[in-house]
Every structure is written in structure tokens, then in C-alpha cells.
CSV table of C-alpha atoms in Angstrom, one decimal:
chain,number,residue,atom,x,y,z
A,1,UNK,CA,9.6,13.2,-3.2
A,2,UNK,CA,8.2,14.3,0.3
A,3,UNK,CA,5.8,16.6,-1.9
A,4,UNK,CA,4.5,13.2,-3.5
A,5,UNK,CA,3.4,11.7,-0.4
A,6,UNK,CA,-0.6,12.2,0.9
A,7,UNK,CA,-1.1,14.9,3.5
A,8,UNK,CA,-0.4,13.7,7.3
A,9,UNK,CA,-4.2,14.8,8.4
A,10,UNK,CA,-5.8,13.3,5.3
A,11,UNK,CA,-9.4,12.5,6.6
A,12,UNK,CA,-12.8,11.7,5.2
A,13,UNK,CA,-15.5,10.7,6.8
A,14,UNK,CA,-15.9,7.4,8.4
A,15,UNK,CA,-12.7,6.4,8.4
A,16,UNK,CA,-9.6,6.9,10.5
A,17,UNK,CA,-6.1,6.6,7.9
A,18,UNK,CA,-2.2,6.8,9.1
A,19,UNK,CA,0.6,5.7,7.1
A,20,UNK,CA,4.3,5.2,7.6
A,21,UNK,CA,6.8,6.2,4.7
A,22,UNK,CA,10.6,5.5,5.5
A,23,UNK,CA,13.0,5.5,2.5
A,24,UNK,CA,16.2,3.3,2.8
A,25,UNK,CA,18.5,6.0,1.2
A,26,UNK,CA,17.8,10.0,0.2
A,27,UNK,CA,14.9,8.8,-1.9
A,28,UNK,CA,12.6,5.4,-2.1
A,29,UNK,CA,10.9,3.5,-4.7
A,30,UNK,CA,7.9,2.8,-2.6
A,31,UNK,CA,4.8,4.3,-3.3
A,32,UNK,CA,1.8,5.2,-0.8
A,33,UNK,CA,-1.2,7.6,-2.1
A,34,UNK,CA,-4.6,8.4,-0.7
A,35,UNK,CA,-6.7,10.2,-3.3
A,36,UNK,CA,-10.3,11.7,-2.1
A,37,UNK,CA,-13.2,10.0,-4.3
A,38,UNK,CA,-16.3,12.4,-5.8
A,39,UNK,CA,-19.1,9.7,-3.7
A,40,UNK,CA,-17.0,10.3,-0.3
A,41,UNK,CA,-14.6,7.6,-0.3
A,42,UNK,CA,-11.3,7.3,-1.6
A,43,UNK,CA,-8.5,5.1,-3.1
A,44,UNK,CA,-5.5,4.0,-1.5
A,45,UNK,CA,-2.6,3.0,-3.4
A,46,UNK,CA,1.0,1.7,-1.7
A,47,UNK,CA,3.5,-0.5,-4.5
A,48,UNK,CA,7.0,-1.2,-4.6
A,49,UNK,CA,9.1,-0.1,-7.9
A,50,UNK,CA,11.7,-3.0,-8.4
A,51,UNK,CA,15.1,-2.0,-7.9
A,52,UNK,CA,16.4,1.3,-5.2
A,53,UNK,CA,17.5,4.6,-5.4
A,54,UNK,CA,17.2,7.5,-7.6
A,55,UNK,CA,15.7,5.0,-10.9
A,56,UNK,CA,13.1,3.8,-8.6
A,57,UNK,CA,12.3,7.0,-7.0
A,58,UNK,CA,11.7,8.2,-10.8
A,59,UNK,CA,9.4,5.0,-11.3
A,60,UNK,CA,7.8,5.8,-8.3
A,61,UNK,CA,6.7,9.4,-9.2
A,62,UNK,CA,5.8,7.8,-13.1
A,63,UNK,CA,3.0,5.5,-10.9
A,64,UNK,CA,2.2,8.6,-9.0
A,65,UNK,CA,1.2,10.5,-12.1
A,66,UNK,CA,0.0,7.8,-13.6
A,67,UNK,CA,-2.8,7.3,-10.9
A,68,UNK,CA,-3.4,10.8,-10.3
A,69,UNK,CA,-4.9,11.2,-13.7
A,70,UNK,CA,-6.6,7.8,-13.6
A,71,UNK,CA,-8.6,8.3,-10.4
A,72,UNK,CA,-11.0,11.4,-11.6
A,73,UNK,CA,-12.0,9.8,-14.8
A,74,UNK,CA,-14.5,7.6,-12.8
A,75,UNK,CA,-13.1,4.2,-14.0
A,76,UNK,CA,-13.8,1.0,-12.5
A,77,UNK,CA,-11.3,-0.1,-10.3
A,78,UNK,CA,-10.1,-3.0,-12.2
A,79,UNK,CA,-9.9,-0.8,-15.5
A,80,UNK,CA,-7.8,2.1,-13.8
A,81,UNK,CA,-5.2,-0.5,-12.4
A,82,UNK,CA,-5.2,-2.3,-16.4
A,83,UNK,CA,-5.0,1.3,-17.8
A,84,UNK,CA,-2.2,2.4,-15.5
A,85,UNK,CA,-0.4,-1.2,-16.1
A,86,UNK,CA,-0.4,-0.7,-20.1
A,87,UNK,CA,1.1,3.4,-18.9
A,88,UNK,CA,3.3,2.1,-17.0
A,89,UNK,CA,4.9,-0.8,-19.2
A,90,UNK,CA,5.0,1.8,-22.0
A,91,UNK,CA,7.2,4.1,-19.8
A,92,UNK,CA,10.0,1.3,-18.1
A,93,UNK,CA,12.5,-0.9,-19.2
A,94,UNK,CA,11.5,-4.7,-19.6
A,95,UNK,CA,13.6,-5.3,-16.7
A,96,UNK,CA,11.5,-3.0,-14.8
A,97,UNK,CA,8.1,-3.8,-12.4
A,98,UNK,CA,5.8,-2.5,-9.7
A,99,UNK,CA,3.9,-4.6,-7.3
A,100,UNK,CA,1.3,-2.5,-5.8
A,101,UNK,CA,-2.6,-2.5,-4.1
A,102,UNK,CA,-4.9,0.2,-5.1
A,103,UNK,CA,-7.8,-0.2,-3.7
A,104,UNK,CA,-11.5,2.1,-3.5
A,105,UNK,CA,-13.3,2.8,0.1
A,106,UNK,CA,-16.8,3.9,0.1
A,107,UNK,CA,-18.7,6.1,2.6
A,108,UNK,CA,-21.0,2.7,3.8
A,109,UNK,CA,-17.6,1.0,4.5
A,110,UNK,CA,-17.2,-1.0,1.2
A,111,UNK,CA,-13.6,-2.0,0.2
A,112,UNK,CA,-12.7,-2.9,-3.2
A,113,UNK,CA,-9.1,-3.8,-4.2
A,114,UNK,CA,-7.0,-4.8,-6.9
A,115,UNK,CA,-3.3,-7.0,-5.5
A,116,UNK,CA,-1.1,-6.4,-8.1
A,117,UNK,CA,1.4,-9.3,-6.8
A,118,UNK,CA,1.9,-7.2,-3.6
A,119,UNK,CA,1.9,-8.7,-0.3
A,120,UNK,CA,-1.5,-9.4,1.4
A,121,UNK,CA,-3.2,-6.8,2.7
A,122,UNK,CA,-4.0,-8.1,6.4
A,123,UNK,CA,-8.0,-6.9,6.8
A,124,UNK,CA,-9.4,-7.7,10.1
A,125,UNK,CA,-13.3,-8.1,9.8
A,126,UNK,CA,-15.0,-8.7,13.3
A,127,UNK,CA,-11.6,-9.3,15.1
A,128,UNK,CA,-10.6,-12.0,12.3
A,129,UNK,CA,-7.4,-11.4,10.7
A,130,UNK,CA,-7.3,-12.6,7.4
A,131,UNK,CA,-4.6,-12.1,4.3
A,132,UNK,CA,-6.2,-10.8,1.3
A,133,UNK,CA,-3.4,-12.1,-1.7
A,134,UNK,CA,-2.3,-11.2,-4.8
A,135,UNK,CA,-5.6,-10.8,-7.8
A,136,UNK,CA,-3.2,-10.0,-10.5
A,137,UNK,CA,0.6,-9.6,-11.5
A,138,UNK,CA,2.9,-7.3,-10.8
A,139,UNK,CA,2.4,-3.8,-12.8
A,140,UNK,CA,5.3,-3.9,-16.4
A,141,UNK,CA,5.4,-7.6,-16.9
A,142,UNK,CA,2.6,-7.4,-19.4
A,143,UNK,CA,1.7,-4.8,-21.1
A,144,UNK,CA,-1.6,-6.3,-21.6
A,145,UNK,CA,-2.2,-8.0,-18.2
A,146,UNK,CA,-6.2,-7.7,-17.1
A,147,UNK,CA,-7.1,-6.6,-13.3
A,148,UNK,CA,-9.1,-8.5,-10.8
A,149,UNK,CA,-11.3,-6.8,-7.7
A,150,UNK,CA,-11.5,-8.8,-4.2
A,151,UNK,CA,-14.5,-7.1,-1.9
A,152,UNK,CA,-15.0,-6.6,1.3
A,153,UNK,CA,-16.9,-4.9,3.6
A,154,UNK,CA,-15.9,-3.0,6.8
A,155,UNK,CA,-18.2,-2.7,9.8
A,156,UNK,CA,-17.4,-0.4,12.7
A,157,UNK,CA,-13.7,-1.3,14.2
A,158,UNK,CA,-12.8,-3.4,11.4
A,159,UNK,CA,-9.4,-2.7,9.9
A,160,UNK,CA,-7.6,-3.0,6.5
A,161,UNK,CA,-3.4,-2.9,6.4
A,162,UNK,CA,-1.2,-2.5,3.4
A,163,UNK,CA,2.5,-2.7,3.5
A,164,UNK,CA,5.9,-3.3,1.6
A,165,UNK,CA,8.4,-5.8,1.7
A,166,UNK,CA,10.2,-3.6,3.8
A,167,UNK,CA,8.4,-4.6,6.5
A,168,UNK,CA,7.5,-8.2,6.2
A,169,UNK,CA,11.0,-9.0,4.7
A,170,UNK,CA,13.1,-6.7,7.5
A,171,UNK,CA,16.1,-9.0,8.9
A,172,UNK,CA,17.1,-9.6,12.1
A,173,UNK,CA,20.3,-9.8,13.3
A,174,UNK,CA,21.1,-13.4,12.4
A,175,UNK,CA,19.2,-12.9,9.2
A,176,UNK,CA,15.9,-13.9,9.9
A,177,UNK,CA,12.8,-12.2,8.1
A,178,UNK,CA,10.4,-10.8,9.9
A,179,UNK,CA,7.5,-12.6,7.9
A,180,UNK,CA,4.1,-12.3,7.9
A,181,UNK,CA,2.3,-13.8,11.3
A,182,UNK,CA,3.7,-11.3,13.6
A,183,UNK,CA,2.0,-8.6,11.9
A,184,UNK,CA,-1.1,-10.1,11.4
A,185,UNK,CA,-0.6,-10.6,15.0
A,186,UNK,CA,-0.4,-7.3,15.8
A,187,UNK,CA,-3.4,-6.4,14.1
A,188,UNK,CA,-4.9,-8.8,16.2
A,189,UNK,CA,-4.1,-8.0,19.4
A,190,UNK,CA,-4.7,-4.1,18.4
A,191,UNK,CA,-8.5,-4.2,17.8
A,192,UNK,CA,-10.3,-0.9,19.4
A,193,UNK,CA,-7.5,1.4,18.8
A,194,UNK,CA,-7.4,4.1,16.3
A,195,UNK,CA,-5.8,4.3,13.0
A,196,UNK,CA,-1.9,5.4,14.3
A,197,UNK,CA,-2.0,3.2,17.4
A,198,UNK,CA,-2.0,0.4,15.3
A,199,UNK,CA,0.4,1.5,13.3
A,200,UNK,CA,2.5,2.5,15.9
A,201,UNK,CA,2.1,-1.1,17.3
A,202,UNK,CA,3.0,-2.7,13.5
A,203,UNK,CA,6.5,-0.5,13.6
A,204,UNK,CA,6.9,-1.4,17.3
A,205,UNK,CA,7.0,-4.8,16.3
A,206,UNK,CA,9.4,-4.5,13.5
A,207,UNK,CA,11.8,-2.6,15.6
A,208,UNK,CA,12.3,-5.2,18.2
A,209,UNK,CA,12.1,-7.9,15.6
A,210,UNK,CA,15.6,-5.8,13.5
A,211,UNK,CA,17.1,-5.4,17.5
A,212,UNK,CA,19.2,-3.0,15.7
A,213,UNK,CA,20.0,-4.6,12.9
A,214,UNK,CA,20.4,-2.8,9.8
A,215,UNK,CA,17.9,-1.5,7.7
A,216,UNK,CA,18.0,-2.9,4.1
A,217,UNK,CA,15.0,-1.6,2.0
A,218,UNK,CA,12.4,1.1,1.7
A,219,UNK,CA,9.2,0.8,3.8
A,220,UNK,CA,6.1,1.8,3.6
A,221,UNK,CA,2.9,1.1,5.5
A,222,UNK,CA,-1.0,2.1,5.8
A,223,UNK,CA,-3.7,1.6,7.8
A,224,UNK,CA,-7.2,2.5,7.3
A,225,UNK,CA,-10.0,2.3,10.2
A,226,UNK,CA,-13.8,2.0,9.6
A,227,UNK,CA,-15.7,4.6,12.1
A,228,UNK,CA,-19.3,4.1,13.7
């Protein structure tokens, strides 16, 4: 599963990436993906198979597949995430789902994404944080279920953050879930710093917030920096 996972230097132009990938056990059913695009950009994809373990890990590496031989064919983004929906319901159990972004950068610092029922992705645009929700339903509840695209664009500093419930839905000791507005928070309070600082500062914050608590899901977390 460690071969599955994007290279630690990924880089194109423009934009500064790091990402966090933790499984709970040996193996996770979280899914994070950066794929270079043929006009300089590239798509980002992180999702959360339903269930743990070895059956998610194996639904994990299906998405994995499925988007690597979606992303060269040049399809819009809303059709690639409706064509790898229809794949991936045809592949699982009914019981079975994926909530996931996938999302296309470009070179000029466009953003283009597709929330599949996945957690916001936090995008801080001229040091405003704002939550960018769900467009769609989760990937395997309908095999027929159409895509929408949210856009954004990115100026120099600006910030985009994808996640899993891992993180926002991490327990303290007395129970308490992490939520949402500390990390948003974070990504805040983080603006000039590069790509890993931020992340660092995102799994800073959801250390102290667990104060040793146990661990009780996979996580996984990305964040993507527009360059001058």
C-alpha cells in the first residue's frame, strides 16, 4: 500500500504540495493521490473507503486504479468522478461507499473540484478561510449519481486543504471531536508559510487536541500552496 501513495517530493510548478498518510492499523482505507496533468497542473484526489482494514485497503487500491486510468483520457472533471462512480459501484458491495474530493489545479492557479460527500475542503483565498462542501454524494450509493464542479482561483499564498474524518472526527480524551473550526483555524493563523509548515501546524493541532488519547481511524491530509 506504501507503493500506492504519491511520491514525497512530488512537485510542479507553481505550487508547493505535502501530505500526511497515517493508517490506523497495518493497512488504511484512506486514499490520497496527486497525478501530474498534460497542461502543467495536476489532480488531487484524498476519499475515505467505508469500513477499516484489509476490505477497505482493497477498496482503496480499486479507487486508485480506477483514477489512474481516468486521469490521462482528458475528461472533464465532473465526468471522470461520474465515470469512476459507475466503476466503482460496479466493483463493491451495496453496503459499500467512498467519500472522496478529486479536484484539477492549473499552471494560472485555477482549482476545480468535485466533493463527493467528503468533508470541506478548507481553501484560504486572500487570508479568508472558507469551507468548500460537499457537490455530490458519496462514490457506490448510485451507480448512476452525476458530478458537480465548485471553482476557485488561487493567487500567490492562497492555500487549499483536504482531509479525512480522521482528522476532524479525532477524540479527545473525554470524547470530544476535534471538529472543524480549529483547523480552519490553523490555516488561518498559518498564512505565509510553505506547504509542510502548514501541515505540520494542522497535525500539531490534532495532537494536543487527542492529549494522548487513542487513535481510532485512518487519516489522511493534503495541502497544496499557490507560488508567485
Amino acid at each position: 500500500q506504501r507503493g500506492l501513495r504519491p511520491p514525497r517530493d512530488f512537485t510542479v510548478p507553481g505550487w508547493d504540495v505535502a501530505y500526511h498518510y497515517e493508517p490506523h492499523g497495518a493497512v488504511s482505507g484512506d486514499y490520497c493521490d496527486l497525478i501530474p496533468a498534460p497542461d502543467g497542473g495536476f489532480y488531487f484526489i484524498l476519499g475515505d473507503v467505508s469500513g477499516k482494514g484489509i476490505a477497505a485497503s482493497m477498496l482503496m487500491s480499486q479507487l486508485h486504479a480506477i483514477f489512474r486510468t481516468l486521469a490521462p483520457l482528458g475528461l472533464p472533471l465532473e465526468g471522470m468522478v461520474e465515470q469512476a462512480g459507475r466503476l466503482f459501484c460496479q466493483v463493491t458491495l451495496p453496503m459499500h461507499y467512498a467519500t472522496l474530493v478529486c479536484g484539477r489545479v492549473g499552471p494560472d492557479g485555477s482549482a476545480a473540484l468535485c466533493n463527493a460527500g467528503h468533508p470541506p475542503v478548507l481553501a484560504r483565498l486572500g487570508g479568508v478561510v472558507t469551507a468548500l462542501g460537499a457537490t455530490g454524494l458519496p462514490l457506490g450509493v448510485f451507480c448512476g449519481e452525476s458530478a458537480a464542479v465548485r471553482s476557485v482561483k488561487l493567487a500567490s499564498g492562497d492555500v487549499l486543504a483536504a482531509y479525512t474524518d480522521g482528522l476532524s472526527e479525532a477524540p479527545d480524551p473525554a470524547g470530544q471531536e476535534l471538529g472543524r473550526a480549529p483547523v480552519e483555524s490553523v490555516i488561518a493563523a498559518t498564512a505565509g508559510l510553505p506547504a509542510d509548515a502548514v501541515l505540520g501546524a494542522v497535525l500539531a493541532a490534532w495532537r494536543a487536541h487527542r492529549a494522548g488519547a487513542p487513535r481510532t481511524d485512518d487519516l489522511a491530509v493534503l495541502v497544496m500552496r499557490r507560488l508567485a
